[in-house]
mmCIF file of C-alpha atoms in Angstrom:
data_model
loop_
_atom_site.group_PDB
_atom_site.id
_atom_site.type_symbol
_atom_site.label_atom_id
_atom_site.label_comp_id
_atom_site.label_asym_id
_atom_site.label_seq_id
_atom_site.Cartn_x
_atom_site.Cartn_y
_atom_site.Cartn_z
ATOM 1 C CA MET K 29 -4.150 15.276 29.773
ATOM 2 C CA VAL K 30 -6.136 15.815 32.955
ATOM 3 C CA ASP K 31 -5.185 15.236 36.581
ATOM 4 C CA PRO K 32 -8.489 14.203 38.196
ATOM 5 C CA LEU K 33 -7.144 15.336 41.584
ATOM 6 C CA ALA K 34 -6.789 18.870 40.210
ATOM 7 C CA GLU K 35 -9.599 19.122 37.650
ATOM 8 C CA ASP K 36 -13.076 17.638 37.460
ATOM 9 C CA VAL K 37 -14.011 17.339 33.788
ATOM 10 C CA SER K 38 -16.981 15.023 34.347
ATOM 11 C CA ALA K 39 -19.480 17.797 33.542
ATOM 12 C CA TRP K 40 -17.582 19.116 30.505
ATOM 13 C CA SER K 41 -19.252 18.991 27.118
ATOM 14 C CA THR K 42 -17.731 16.882 24.358
ATOM 15 C CA GLY K 43 -16.711 20.114 22.612
ATOM 16 C CA GLU K 44 -14.738 21.265 25.658
ATOM 17 C CA ARG K 45 -13.011 17.901 25.873
ATOM 18 C CA MET K 46 -12.049 17.946 22.190
ATOM 19 C CA ARG K 47 -10.584 21.432 22.514
ATOM 20 C CA ARG K 48 -8.482 20.212 25.419
ATOM 21 C CA TYR K 49 -7.417 17.174 23.369
ATOM 22 C CA ALA K 50 -6.229 19.423 20.536
ATOM 23 C CA HIS K 51 -4.271 21.563 22.991
ATOM 24 C CA GLU K 52 -2.599 18.672 24.842
ATOM 25 C CA SER K 53 -1.966 16.318 21.930
ATOM 26 C CA LEU K 54 0.485 18.572 20.083
ATOM 27 C CA PRO K 55 3.254 18.738 22.733
ATOM 28 C CA LEU K 56 2.758 15.116 23.792
ATOM 29 C CA GLY K 57 2.782 13.789 20.237
ATOM 30 C CA THR K 58 5.711 15.968 19.206
ATOM 31 C CA GLU K 59 7.804 14.789 22.149
ATOM 32 C CA ALA K 60 7.036 11.109 21.511
ATOM 33 C CA VAL K 61 7.783 11.233 17.776
ATOM 34 C CA ALA K 62 10.934 13.329 18.241
ATOM 35 C CA ALA K 63 12.268 10.793 20.756
ATOM 36 C CA ALA K 64 11.517 7.864 18.442
ATOM 37 C CA LEU K 65 13.207 9.542 15.468
ATOM 38 C CA ALA K 66 16.268 10.427 17.541
ATOM 39 C CA ASP K 67 16.492 6.856 18.818
ATOM 40 C CA ALA K 68 16.326 5.555 15.231
ATOM 41 C CA GLY K 69 18.802 8.135 13.937
ATOM 42 C CA ILE K 70 16.356 9.376 11.305
ATOM 43 C CA ALA K 71 15.612 13.012 10.483
ATOM 44 C CA ALA K 72 12.004 14.187 10.418
ATOM 45 C CA ASP K 73 12.219 15.209 6.764
ATOM 46 C CA GLU K 74 13.186 11.633 5.798
ATOM 47 C CA VAL K 75 9.826 10.240 6.932
ATOM 48 C CA GLY K 76 7.635 9.065 4.064
ATOM 49 C CA LEU K 77 4.522 8.075 6.015
ATOM 50 C CA PHE K 78 3.277 9.418 9.344
ATOM 51 C CA ALA K 79 0.404 7.455 10.907
ATOM 52 C CA VAL K 80 -1.473 8.530 14.025
ATOM 53 C CA ALA K 81 -3.768 6.215 15.998
ATOM 54 C CA SER K 82 -6.174 7.622 18.577
ATOM 55 C CA CYS K 83 -9.721 6.982 19.742
ATOM 56 C CA THR K 84 -9.885 9.667 22.430
ATOM 57 C CA GLY K 85 -9.944 12.892 20.452
ATOM 58 C CA TYR K 86 -10.650 14.479 17.093
ATOM 59 C CA ALA K 87 -9.760 17.806 15.503
ATOM 60 C CA THR K 88 -9.126 19.054 11.966
ATOM 61 C CA PRO K 89 -6.413 19.999 11.150
ATOM 62 C CA GLY K 90 -5.463 17.072 13.322
ATOM 63 C CA THR K 91 -2.556 15.836 15.389
ATOM 64 C CA ASP K 92 -1.010 14.304 12.267
ATOM 65 C CA ILE K 93 -0.733 17.664 10.496
ATOM 66 C CA ARG K 94 0.282 19.649 13.569
ATOM 67 C CA VAL K 95 2.985 17.237 14.767
ATOM 68 C CA ALA K 96 4.374 16.803 11.248
ATOM 69 C CA ALA K 97 4.677 20.589 10.897
ATOM 70 C CA ALA K 98 6.160 21.053 14.372
ATOM 71 C CA LEU K 99 8.905 18.515 13.660
ATOM 72 C CA GLY K 100 9.685 19.708 10.137
ATOM 73 C CA MET K 101 8.453 16.689 8.197
ATOM 74 C CA ALA K 102 8.414 17.226 4.437
ATOM 75 C CA ALA K 103 5.382 18.878 2.863
ATOM 76 C CA ASP K 104 4.764 15.744 0.780
ATOM 77 C CA VAL K 105 4.828 13.312 3.731
ATOM 78 C CA ARG K 106 1.916 10.897 3.532
ATOM 79 C CA ARG K 107 -0.355 10.957 6.558
ATOM 80 C CA LEU K 108 -2.811 8.389 7.868
ATOM 81 C CA VAL K 109 -5.185 8.721 10.825
ATOM 82 C CA VAL K 110 -6.439 5.512 12.465
ATOM 83 C CA GLY K 111 -9.465 6.420 14.547
ATOM 84 C CA HIS K 112 -11.895 4.660 16.851
ATOM 85 C CA MET K 113 -10.244 1.204 16.648
ATOM 86 C CA GLY K 114 -9.490 1.362 20.359
ATOM 87 C CA CYS K 115 -6.928 -0.659 22.233
ATOM 88 C CA TYR K 116 -5.737 -2.818 19.330
ATOM 89 C CA ALA K 117 -5.067 0.051 16.872
ATOM 90 C CA ALA K 118 -1.276 -0.086 17.283
ATOM 91 C CA VAL K 119 -1.068 -3.521 15.658
ATOM 92 C CA PRO K 120 -2.863 -2.764 12.353
ATOM 93 C CA GLY K 121 -1.025 0.552 12.458
ATOM 94 C CA LEU K 122 2.291 -1.304 12.643
ATOM 95 C CA GLY K 123 1.210 -3.551 9.795
ATOM 96 C CA THR K 124 0.275 -0.579 7.617
ATOM 97 C CA VAL K 125 3.477 1.398 8.134
ATOM 98 C CA THR K 126 5.510 -1.793 7.586
ATOM 99 C CA ASP K 127 3.754 -2.428 4.263
ATOM 100 C CA TYR K 128 4.547 1.148 3.228
ATOM 101 C CA VAL K 129 8.224 0.790 4.146
ATOM 102 C CA GLU K 130 8.540 -2.465 2.229
ATOM 103 C CA ALA K 131 6.773 -1.049 -0.825
ATOM 104 C CA ARG K 132 8.428 2.398 -0.910
ATOM 105 C CA GLY K 133 11.780 1.896 0.794
ATOM 106 C CA ARG K 134 11.316 4.963 3.014
ATOM 107 C CA PRO K 135 10.979 5.274 6.811
ATOM 108 C CA ALA K 136 7.573 5.545 8.452
ATOM 109 C CA VAL K 137 6.398 6.555 11.916
ATOM 110 C CA LEU K 138 3.421 5.364 13.969
ATOM 111 C CA LEU K 139 2.216 7.545 16.839
ATOM 112 C CA CYS K 140 -0.373 6.230 19.292
ATOM 113 C CA LEU K 141 -1.773 9.029 21.441
ATOM 114 C CA GLU K 142 -4.603 8.551 23.915
ATOM 115 C CA LEU K 143 -6.030 10.946 26.505
ATOM 116 C CA THR K 144 -8.606 8.772 28.219
ATOM 117 C CA SER K 145 -8.674 11.067 31.267
ATOM 118 C CA LEU K 146 -10.677 13.528 29.158
ATOM 119 C CA HIS K 147 -13.610 11.142 29.149
ATOM 120 C CA VAL K 148 -14.413 10.815 32.845
ATOM 121 C CA GLN K 149 -18.189 10.473 33.062
ATOM 122 C CA PRO K 150 -20.606 12.140 35.478
ATOM 123 C CA PRO K 151 -20.901 10.384 38.879
ATOM 124 C CA THR K 152 -22.529 6.962 38.592
ATOM 125 C CA ALA K 153 -23.083 3.748 40.497
ATOM 126 C CA ASP K 154 -22.354 1.732 37.331
ATOM 127 C CA MET K 155 -19.484 -0.575 38.332
ATOM 128 C CA GLY K 156 -18.453 -0.949 34.692
ATOM 129 C CA GLN K 157 -17.727 2.780 34.586
ATOM 130 C CA VAL K 158 -15.920 2.679 37.914
ATOM 131 C CA VAL K 159 -13.685 -0.166 36.715
ATOM 132 C CA SER K 160 -13.017 1.501 33.360
ATOM 133 C CA HIS K 161 -11.846 4.760 34.874
ATOM 134 C CA ALA K 162 -9.775 2.940 37.488
ATOM 135 C CA LEU K 163 -7.931 1.064 34.695
ATOM 136 C CA PHE K 164 -7.366 3.702 32.031
ATOM 137 C CA GLY K 165 -4.538 6.228 31.748
ATOM 138 C CA ASP K 166 -2.978 8.661 29.265
ATOM 139 C CA ALA K 167 0.054 8.089 27.039
ATOM 140 C CA ALA K 168 1.748 9.010 23.790
ATOM 141 C CA ALA K 169 4.133 6.462 22.258
ATOM 142 C CA ALA K 170 5.780 6.361 18.844
ATOM 143 C CA VAL K 171 7.720 3.803 16.833
ATOM 144 C CA VAL K 172 9.819 4.159 13.688
ATOM 145 C CA VAL K 173 9.868 1.471 10.988
ATOM 146 C CA ALA K 174 12.782 1.798 8.577
ATOM 147 C CA PRO K 175 13.948 -0.139 5.510
ATOM 148 C CA GLY K 176 16.963 -2.433 5.692
ATOM 149 C CA ASP K 177 18.407 -4.375 8.586
ATOM 150 C CA GLY K 178 18.688 -1.632 11.162
ATOM 151 C CA PRO K 179 18.548 -2.065 14.941
ATOM 152 C CA GLY K 180 15.376 -3.300 16.575
ATOM 153 C CA PRO K 181 12.918 -6.019 15.638
ATOM 154 C CA ARG K 182 11.168 -6.187 12.285
ATOM 155 C CA VAL K 183 7.477 -6.907 11.681
ATOM 156 C CA VAL K 184 7.127 -10.318 10.019
ATOM 157 C CA ASP K 185 3.366 -10.884 9.942
ATOM 158 C CA VAL K 186 0.044 -9.532 11.256
ATOM 159 C CA VAL K 187 -3.220 -11.426 11.790
ATOM 160 C CA ALA K 188 -6.678 -10.412 13.014
ATOM 161 C CA LEU K 189 -9.838 -12.071 14.263
ATOM 162 C CA THR K 190 -13.219 -10.491 15.016
ATOM 163 C CA ASP K 191 -16.067 -12.241 16.818
ATOM 164 C CA PRO K 192 -19.151 -10.392 15.470
ATOM 165 C CA GLY K 193 -21.395 -12.089 18.034
ATOM 166 C CA THR K 194 -19.802 -9.982 20.788
ATOM 167 C CA LEU K 195 -20.246 -6.481 19.373
ATOM 168 C CA ASP K 196 -21.706 -5.183 22.639
ATOM 169 C CA HIS K 197 -18.908 -6.504 24.860
ATOM 170 C CA MET K 198 -16.618 -3.515 24.386
ATOM 171 C CA THR K 199 -17.984 -0.168 23.204
ATOM 172 C CA TRP K 200 -16.898 3.466 22.999
ATOM 173 C CA ASP K 201 -19.907 5.726 22.479
ATOM 174 C CA VAL K 202 -19.842 9.443 21.716
ATOM 175 C CA THR K 203 -22.098 11.259 24.192
ATOM 176 C CA ASP K 204 -22.742 14.888 25.113
ATOM 177 C CA HIS K 205 -20.237 14.385 27.957
ATOM 178 C CA GLY K 206 -17.328 12.835 26.096
ATOM 179 C CA PHE K 207 -16.887 9.204 25.085
ATOM 180 C CA ARG K 208 -18.442 6.546 27.292
ATOM 181 C CA MET K 209 -16.729 3.194 27.694
ATOM 182 C CA GLY K 210 -18.782 0.006 27.822
ATOM 183 C CA LEU K 211 -16.862 -3.007 29.111
ATOM 184 C CA SER K 212 -18.495 -6.393 29.629
ATOM 185 C CA PRO K 213 -17.149 -8.758 32.310
ATOM 186 C CA GLN K 214 -17.449 -11.487 29.643
ATOM 187 C CA VAL K 215 -14.490 -10.133 27.630
ATOM 188 C CA PRO K 216 -11.984 -12.552 29.234
ATOM 189 C CA GLU K 217 -14.248 -15.482 28.329
ATOM 190 C CA VAL K 218 -14.268 -14.462 24.659
ATOM 191 C CA LEU K 219 -10.494 -14.054 24.646
ATOM 192 C CA ALA K 220 -10.128 -17.481 26.242
ATOM 193 C CA LYS K 221 -12.007 -18.951 23.285
ATOM 194 C CA HIS K 222 -9.973 -17.288 20.527
ATOM 195 C CA VAL K 223 -6.469 -16.349 21.662
ATOM 196 C CA ALA K 224 -4.762 -19.745 21.525
ATOM 197 C CA PRO K 225 -6.084 -20.760 18.067
ATOM 198 C CA MET K 226 -5.154 -17.372 16.591
ATOM 199 C CA VAL K 227 -1.627 -17.316 18.032
ATOM 200 C CA THR K 228 -1.052 -20.950 17.078
ATOM 201 C CA GLU K 229 -2.086 -20.250 13.494
ATOM 202 C CA LEU K 230 0.227 -17.224 13.318
ATOM 203 C CA LEU K 231 3.204 -19.202 14.617
ATOM 204 C CA ASP K 232 2.441 -22.280 12.488
ATOM 205 C CA ARG K 233 2.682 -20.154 9.335
ATOM 206 C CA HIS K 234 6.326 -19.514 10.188
ATOM 207 C CA GLY K 235 7.267 -22.931 11.565
ATOM 208 C CA LEU K 236 7.254 -21.728 15.174
ATOM 209 C CA GLN K 237 5.789 -22.871 18.470
ATOM 210 C CA VAL K 238 4.807 -20.960 21.597
ATOM 211 C CA SER K 239 7.968 -22.184 23.309
ATOM 212 C CA ASP K 240 10.098 -20.497 20.604
ATOM 213 C CA VAL K 241 8.814 -17.015 21.429
ATOM 214 C CA ASP K 242 11.390 -14.840 23.194
ATOM 215 C CA GLY K 243 9.104 -11.982 24.170
ATOM 216 C CA TRP K 244 5.391 -11.370 24.702
ATOM 217 C CA ALA K 245 3.977 -7.859 24.349
ATOM 218 C CA VAL K 246 0.358 -8.359 25.404
ATOM 219 C CA HIS K 247 -2.024 -5.430 25.764
ATOM 220 C CA PRO K 248 -2.857 -5.271 29.486
ATOM 221 C CA GLY K 249 -6.567 -4.621 29.259
ATOM 222 C CA GLY K 250 -6.761 -5.704 32.888
ATOM 223 C CA PRO K 251 -5.258 -8.304 35.237
ATOM 224 C CA ARG K 252 -7.801 -10.971 34.311
ATOM 225 C CA ILE K 253 -7.068 -10.584 30.597
ATOM 226 C CA LEU K 254 -3.367 -11.185 31.218
ATOM 227 C CA ASP K 255 -4.231 -14.219 33.341
ATOM 228 C CA VAL K 256 -6.366 -15.639 30.533
ATOM 229 C CA VAL K 257 -3.606 -15.211 27.938
ATOM 230 C CA THR K 258 -1.104 -16.863 30.268
ATOM 231 C CA GLU K 259 -3.457 -19.784 30.917
ATOM 232 C CA GLN K 260 -4.604 -20.352 27.347
ATOM 233 C CA LEU K 261 -1.082 -20.246 25.863
ATOM 234 C CA ALA K 262 0.418 -22.176 28.807
ATOM 235 C CA LEU K 263 3.063 -19.487 29.286
ATOM 236 C CA PRO K 264 5.592 -19.374 32.129
ATOM 237 C CA GLY K 265 4.424 -17.325 35.088
ATOM 238 C CA ASP K 266 6.784 -14.445 34.324
ATOM 239 C CA ALA K 267 6.156 -14.315 30.555
ATOM 240 C CA LEU K 268 3.876 -11.261 30.805
ATOM 241 C CA ASP K 269 5.832 -9.363 33.445
ATOM 242 C CA ALA K 270 6.401 -6.457 31.032
ATOM 243 C CA SER K 271 2.649 -6.131 30.459
ATOM 244 C CA ARG K 272 1.905 -6.344 34.179
ATOM 245 C CA ARG K 273 4.527 -3.690 34.933
ATOM 246 C CA VAL K 274 3.025 -1.282 32.400
ATOM 247 C CA LEU K 275 -0.476 -1.907 33.775
ATOM 248 C CA ALA K 276 0.716 -1.236 37.324
ATOM 249 C CA THR K 277 2.661 1.922 36.501
ATOM 250 C CA ARG K 278 0.801 3.427 33.540
ATOM 251 C CA GLY K 279 -2.610 1.750 33.430
ATOM 252 C CA ASN K 280 -4.442 0.764 30.269
ATOM 253 C CA CYS K 281 -3.569 3.581 27.839
ATOM 254 C CA SER K 282 -5.617 2.176 24.964
ATOM 255 C CA SER K 283 -3.676 1.960 21.677
ATOM 256 C CA ALA K 284 -0.417 3.311 23.133
ATOM 257 C CA THR K 285 -0.136 0.588 25.774
ATOM 258 C CA VAL K 286 1.269 -2.231 23.693
ATOM 259 C CA LEU K 287 4.028 0.088 22.422
ATOM 260 C CA LEU K 288 4.920 0.823 26.050
ATOM 261 C CA VAL K 289 5.119 -2.923 26.662
ATOM 262 C CA LEU K 290 7.393 -3.334 23.636
ATOM 263 C CA ASP K 291 9.645 -0.656 25.106
ATOM 264 C CA GLU K 292 9.781 -2.612 28.380
ATOM 265 C CA LEU K 293 10.818 -5.726 26.454
ATOM 266 C CA ARG K 294 13.443 -3.781 24.543
ATOM 267 C CA ALA K 295 14.957 -2.608 27.831
ATOM 268 C CA GLN K 296 15.319 -6.306 28.707
ATOM 269 C CA GLY K 297 17.092 -6.994 25.394
ATOM 270 C CA ARG K 298 14.154 -8.960 24.015
ATOM 271 C CA PRO K 299 13.584 -10.356 21.537
ATOM 272 C CA GLY K 300 17.194 -11.392 21.012
ATOM 273 C CA PRO K 301 18.821 -11.306 17.552
ATOM 274 C CA GLY K 302 16.946 -13.613 15.202
ATOM 275 C CA ARG K 303 14.440 -14.529 17.913
ATOM 276 C CA PRO K 304 10.657 -14.122 17.568
ATOM 277 C CA ALA K 305 8.319 -12.015 19.681
ATOM 278 C CA VAL K 306 4.535 -11.779 19.621
ATOM 279 C CA VAL K 307 2.414 -8.651 20.054
ATOM 280 C CA LEU K 308 -1.214 -9.152 21.106
ATOM 281 C CA ALA K 309 -3.948 -6.546 21.512
ATOM 282 C CA PHE K 310 -7.712 -6.627 21.930
ATOM 283 C CA GLY K 311 -10.523 -4.161 21.465
ATOM 284 C CA PRO K 312 -14.032 -3.374 20.206
ATOM 285 C CA GLY K 313 -15.586 -5.851 17.878
ATOM 286 C CA LEU K 314 -14.654 -7.950 19.854
ATOM 287 C CA THR K 315 -11.393 -7.948 17.891
ATOM 288 C CA LEU K 316 -8.032 -9.609 18.463
ATOM 289 C CA TYR K 317 -4.890 -8.549 16.603
ATOM 290 C CA ALA K 318 -1.477 -10.233 16.712
ATOM 291 C CA ALA K 319 1.871 -9.420 15.140
ATOM 292 C CA LEU K 320 4.945 -11.589 14.827
ATOM 293 C CA LEU K 321 8.240 -9.744 15.237
ATOM 294 C CA GLU K 322 11.801 -10.930 14.756
ATOM 295 C CA GLY K 323 14.720 -9.471 16.674
#
């Protein structure tokens, strides 16, 4: 984690940035996972699968091994690292840990940890870079999925859609000075084309309509993206307030962001018991992921 007011990392090599990622990710990840386990009332050594999603740093042994050891997870805990999927990684991560829990009957943990501040680029007049670094922030967020009918919503279904004709609209390239974000202003137009059909299909499979949804956890890639989702799904004006609040206070924290939005919804008591909620996230590909939850 870097405070740009205190440190200028724009000239750092990628190696320097990765060493800083390894140093910072252990305490941040450990704190996030410990809090999630305590909230769920589950001991670290009960965890059967520990998944870590990140696109902002790499090291081996990685955050998965170091955090698992720091918290006292069992030596035979399964570990999975989800890398370079970007902002939507939390949703396939949720789907994967849910499948494990249903198949094995043991708890699983997903940690999303992103340190985008490590990837500030050298000074440039490229407005795409200026916008990217104005939007992005750092965060570590974790969620526990447990068997049975415990507290909190359960994951009912996950769907994905990739538009291969827009591969260059959102990119994350490894350079000698960290990872460089490429963000096309056409991203909202692509989302406008796909988001309503995908969400409608997901809800139709479970006999639901948009009006039935009690909570929307939409990845706040930027204000315009939230506007597009609101318009295309014909949502009430306050439906994405949780996403807008996270964007205003935390920024776009890549994969961790949608988990922060879910936490905002939970603080509001949503979704209510037996009520559905929808999680939406978008990223490179251009890829859309959605999950249906039930309170």
